[in-house]
JSON list of C-alpha atoms in Angstrom, two decimals:
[
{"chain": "A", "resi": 9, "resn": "UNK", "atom": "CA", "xyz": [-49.05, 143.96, 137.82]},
{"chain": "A", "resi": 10, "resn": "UNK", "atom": "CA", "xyz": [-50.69, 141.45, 135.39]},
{"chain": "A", "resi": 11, "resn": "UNK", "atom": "CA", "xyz": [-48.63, 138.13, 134.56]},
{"chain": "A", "resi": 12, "resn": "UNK", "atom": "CA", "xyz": [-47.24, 138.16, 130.83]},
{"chain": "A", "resi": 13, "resn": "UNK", "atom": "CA", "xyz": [-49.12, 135.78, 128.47]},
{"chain": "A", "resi": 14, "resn": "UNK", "atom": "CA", "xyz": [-47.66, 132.21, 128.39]},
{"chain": "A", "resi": 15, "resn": "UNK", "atom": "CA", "xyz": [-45.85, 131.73, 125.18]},
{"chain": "A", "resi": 16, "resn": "UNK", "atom": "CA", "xyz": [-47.39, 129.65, 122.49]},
{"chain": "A", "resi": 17, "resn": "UNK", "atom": "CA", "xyz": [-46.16, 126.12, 121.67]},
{"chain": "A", "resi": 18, "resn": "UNK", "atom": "CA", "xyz": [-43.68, 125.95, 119.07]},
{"chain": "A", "resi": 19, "resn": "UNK", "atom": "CA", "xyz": [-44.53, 123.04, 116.27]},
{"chain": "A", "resi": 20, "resn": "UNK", "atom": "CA", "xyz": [-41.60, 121.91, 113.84]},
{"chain": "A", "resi": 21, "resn": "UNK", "atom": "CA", "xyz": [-43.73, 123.41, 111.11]},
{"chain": "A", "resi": 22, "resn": "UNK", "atom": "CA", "xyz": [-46.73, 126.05, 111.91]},
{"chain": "A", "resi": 23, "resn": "UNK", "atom": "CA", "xyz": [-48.84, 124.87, 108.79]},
{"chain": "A", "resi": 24, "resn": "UNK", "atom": "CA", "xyz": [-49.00, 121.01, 110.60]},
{"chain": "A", "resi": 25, "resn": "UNK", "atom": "CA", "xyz": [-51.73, 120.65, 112.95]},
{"chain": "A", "resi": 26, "resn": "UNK", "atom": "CA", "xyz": [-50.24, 117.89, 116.57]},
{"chain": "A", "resi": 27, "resn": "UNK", "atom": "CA", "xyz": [-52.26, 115.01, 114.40]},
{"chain": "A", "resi": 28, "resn": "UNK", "atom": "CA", "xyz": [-50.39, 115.37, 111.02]},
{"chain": "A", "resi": 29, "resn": "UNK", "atom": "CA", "xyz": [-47.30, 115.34, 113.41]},
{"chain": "A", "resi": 30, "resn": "UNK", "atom": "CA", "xyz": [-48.19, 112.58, 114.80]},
{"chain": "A", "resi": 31, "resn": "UNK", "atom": "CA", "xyz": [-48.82, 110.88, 111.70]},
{"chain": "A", "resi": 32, "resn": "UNK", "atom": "CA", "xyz": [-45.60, 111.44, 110.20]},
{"chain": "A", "resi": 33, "resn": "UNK", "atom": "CA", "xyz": [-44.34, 109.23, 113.28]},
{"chain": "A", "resi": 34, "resn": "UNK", "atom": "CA", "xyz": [-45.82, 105.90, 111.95]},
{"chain": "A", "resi": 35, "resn": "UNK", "atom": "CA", "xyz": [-45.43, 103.65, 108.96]},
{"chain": "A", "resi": 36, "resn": "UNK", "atom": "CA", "xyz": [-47.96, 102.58, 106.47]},
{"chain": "A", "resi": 37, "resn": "UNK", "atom": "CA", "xyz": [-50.11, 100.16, 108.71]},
{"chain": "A", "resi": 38, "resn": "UNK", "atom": "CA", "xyz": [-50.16, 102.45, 111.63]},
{"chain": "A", "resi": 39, "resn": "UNK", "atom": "CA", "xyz": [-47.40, 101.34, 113.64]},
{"chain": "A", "resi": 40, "resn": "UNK", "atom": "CA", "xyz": [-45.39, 103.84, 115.53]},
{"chain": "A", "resi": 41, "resn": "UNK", "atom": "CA", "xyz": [-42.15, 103.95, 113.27]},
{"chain": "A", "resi": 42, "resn": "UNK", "atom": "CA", "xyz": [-39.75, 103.95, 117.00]},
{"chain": "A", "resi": 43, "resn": "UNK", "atom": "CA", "xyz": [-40.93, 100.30, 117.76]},
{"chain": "A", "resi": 44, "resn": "UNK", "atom": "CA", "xyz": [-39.56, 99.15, 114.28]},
{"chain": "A", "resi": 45, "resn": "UNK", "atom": "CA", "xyz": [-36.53, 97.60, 114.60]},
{"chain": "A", "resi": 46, "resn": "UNK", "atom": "CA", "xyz": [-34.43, 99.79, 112.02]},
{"chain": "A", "resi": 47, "resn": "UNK", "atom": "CA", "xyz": [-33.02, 96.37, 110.17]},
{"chain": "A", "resi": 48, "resn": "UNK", "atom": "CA", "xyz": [-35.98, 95.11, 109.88]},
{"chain": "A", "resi": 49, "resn": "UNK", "atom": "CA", "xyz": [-38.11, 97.36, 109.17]},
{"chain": "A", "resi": 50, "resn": "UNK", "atom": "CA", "xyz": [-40.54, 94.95, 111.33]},
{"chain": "A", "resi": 51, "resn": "UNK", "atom": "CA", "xyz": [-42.17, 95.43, 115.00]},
{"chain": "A", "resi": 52, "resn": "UNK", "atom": "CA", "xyz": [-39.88, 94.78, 117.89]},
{"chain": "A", "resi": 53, "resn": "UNK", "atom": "CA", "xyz": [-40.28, 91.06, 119.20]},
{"chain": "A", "resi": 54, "resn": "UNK", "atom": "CA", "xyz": [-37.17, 90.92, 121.34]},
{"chain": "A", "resi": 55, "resn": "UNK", "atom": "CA", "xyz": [-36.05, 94.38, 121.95]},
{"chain": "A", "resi": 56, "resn": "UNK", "atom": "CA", "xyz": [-32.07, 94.96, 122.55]},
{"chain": "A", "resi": 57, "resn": "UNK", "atom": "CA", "xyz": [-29.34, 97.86, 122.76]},
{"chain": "A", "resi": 58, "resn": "UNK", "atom": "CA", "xyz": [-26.44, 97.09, 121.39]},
{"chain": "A", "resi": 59, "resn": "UNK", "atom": "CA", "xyz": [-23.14, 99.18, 122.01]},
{"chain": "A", "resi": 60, "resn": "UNK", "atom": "CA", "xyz": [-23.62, 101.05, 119.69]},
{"chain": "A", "resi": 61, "resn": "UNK", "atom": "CA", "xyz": [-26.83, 102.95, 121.47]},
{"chain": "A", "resi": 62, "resn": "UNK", "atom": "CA", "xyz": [-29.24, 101.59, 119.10]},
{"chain": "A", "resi": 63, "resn": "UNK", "atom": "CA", "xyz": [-32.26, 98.98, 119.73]},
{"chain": "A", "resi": 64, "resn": "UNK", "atom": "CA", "xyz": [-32.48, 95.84, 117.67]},
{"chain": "A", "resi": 65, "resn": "UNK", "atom": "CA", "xyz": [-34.57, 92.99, 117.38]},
{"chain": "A", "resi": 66, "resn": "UNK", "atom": "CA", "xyz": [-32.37, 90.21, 118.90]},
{"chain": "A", "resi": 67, "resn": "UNK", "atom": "CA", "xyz": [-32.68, 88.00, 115.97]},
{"chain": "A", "resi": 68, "resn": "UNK", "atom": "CA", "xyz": [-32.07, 90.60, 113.46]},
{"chain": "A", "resi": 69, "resn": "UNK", "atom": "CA", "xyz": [-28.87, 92.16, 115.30]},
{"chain": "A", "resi": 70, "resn": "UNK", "atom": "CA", "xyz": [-27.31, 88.71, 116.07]},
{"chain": "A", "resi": 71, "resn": "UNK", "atom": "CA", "xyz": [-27.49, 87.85, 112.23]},
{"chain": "A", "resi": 72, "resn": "UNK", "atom": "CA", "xyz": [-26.25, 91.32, 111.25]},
{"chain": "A", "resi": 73, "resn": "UNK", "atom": "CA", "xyz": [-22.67, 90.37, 113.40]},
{"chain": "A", "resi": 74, "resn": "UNK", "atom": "CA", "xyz": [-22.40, 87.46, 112.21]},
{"chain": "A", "resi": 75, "resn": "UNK", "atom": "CA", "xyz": [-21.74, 88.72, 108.67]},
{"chain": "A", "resi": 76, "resn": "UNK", "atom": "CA", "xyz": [-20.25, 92.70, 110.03]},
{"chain": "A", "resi": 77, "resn": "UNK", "atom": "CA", "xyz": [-18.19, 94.63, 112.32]},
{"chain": "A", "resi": 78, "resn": "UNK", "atom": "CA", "xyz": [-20.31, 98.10, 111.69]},
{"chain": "A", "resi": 79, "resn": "UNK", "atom": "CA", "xyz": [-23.62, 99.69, 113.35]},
{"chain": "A", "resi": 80, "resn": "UNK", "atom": "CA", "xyz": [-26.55, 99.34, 111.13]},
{"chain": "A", "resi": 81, "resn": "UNK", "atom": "CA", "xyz": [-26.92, 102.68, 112.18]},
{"chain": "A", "resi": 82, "resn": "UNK", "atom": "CA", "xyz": [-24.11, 104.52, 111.88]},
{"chain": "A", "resi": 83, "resn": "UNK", "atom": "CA", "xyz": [-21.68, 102.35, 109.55]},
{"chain": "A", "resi": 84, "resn": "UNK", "atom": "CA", "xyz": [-19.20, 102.86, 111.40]},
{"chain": "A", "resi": 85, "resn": "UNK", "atom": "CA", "xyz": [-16.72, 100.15, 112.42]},
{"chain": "A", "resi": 86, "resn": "UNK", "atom": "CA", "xyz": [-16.93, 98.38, 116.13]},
{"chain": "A", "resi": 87, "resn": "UNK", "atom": "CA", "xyz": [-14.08, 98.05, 118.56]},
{"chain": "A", "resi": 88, "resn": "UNK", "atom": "CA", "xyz": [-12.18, 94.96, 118.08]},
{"chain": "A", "resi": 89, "resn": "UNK", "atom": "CA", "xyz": [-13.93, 92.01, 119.48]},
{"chain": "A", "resi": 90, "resn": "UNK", "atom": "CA", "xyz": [-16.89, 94.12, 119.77]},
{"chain": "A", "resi": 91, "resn": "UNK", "atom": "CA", "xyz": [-18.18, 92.74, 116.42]},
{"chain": "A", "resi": 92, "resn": "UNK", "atom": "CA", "xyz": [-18.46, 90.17, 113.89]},
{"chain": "A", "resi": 93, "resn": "UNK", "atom": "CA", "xyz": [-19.24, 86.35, 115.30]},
{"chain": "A", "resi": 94, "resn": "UNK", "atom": "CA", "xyz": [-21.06, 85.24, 118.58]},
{"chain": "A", "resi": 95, "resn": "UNK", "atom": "CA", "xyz": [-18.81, 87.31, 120.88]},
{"chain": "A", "resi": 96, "resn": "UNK", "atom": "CA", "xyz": [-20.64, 90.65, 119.94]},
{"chain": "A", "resi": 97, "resn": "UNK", "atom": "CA", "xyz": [-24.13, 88.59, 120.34]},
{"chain": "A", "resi": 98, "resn": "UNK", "atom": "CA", "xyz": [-23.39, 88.25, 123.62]},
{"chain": "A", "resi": 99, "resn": "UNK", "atom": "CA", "xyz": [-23.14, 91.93, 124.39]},
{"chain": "A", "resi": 100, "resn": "UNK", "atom": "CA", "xyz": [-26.92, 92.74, 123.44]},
{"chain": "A", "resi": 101, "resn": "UNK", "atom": "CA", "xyz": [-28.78, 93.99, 126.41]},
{"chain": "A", "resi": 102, "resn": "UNK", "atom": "CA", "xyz": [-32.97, 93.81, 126.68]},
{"chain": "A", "resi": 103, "resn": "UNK", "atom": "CA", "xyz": [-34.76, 97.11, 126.52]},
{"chain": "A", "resi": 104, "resn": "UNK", "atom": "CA", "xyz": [-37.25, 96.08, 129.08]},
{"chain": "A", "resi": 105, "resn": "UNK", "atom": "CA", "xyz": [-38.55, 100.18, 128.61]},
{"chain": "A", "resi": 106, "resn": "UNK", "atom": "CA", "xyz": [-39.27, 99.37, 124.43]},
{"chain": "A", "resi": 107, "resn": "UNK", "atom": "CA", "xyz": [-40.95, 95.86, 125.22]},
{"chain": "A", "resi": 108, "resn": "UNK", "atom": "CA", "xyz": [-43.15, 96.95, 127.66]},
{"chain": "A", "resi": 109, "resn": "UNK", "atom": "CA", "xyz": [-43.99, 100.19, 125.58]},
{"chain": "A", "resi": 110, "resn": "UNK", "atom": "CA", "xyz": [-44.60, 98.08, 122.07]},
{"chain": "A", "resi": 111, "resn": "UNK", "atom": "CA", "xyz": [-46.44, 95.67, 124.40]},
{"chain": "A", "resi": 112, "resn": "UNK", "atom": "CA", "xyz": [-48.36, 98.37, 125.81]},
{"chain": "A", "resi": 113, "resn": "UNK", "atom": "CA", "xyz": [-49.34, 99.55, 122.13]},
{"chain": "A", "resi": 114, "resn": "UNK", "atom": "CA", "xyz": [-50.17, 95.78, 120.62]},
{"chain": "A", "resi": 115, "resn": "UNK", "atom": "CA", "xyz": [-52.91, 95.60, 123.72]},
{"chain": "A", "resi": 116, "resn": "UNK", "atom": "CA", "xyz": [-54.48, 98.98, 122.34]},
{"chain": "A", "resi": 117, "resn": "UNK", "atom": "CA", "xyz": [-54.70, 98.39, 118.95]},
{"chain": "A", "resi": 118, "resn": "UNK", "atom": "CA", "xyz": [-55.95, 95.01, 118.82]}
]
């Protein structure tokens, strides 16, 4: 009895060759679009998850609750004390995984 054929791999779109997929993943200078912090726009510097499950540059999050009590993400509103003002600053936690990975990439590219 012979084995059955392995499957072929699935793509999102069968007309999109694995490098046109992969292209669609960064922005216009090259940069994987996952390492931008999605305030920003910019390359993580300072990587952190805030509650809401999302990772921020630390800058960019701690200005963005000092002005609002919603995810950048999601829009929707934070527990109470969660939010607005230093006391939700003080919640971020580093994504030690995302430095070391944008880290990682900066040492390739250069």
């Amino acid at each position: 009895c012979t084995p059955a054929p392995a499957p072929a791999p699935v793509m999102a779109n069968p007309l999109m060759s694995n490098s046109q997929l992969l292209q669609m993943d960064v922005d216009s200078d090259g940069v994987p679009k996952h390492f931008l912090c999605p305030i920003t726009q910019e390359l993580f510097d300072d990587p952190v998850i805030w509650v809401d499950g999302h990772t921020y540059s630390r800058a960019a999050i701690a200005q963005w609750l000092r002005h609002k009590d919603t995810s950048p993400m999601t829009g929707e509103k934070f527990p109470v004390g969660w939010g607005r003002g230093d006391a939700g600053a003080g919640r971020l936690l580093p994504n030690h995984a995302m430095r070391s990975q944008v880290e990682e990439w900066k040492s390739r590219s250069v």
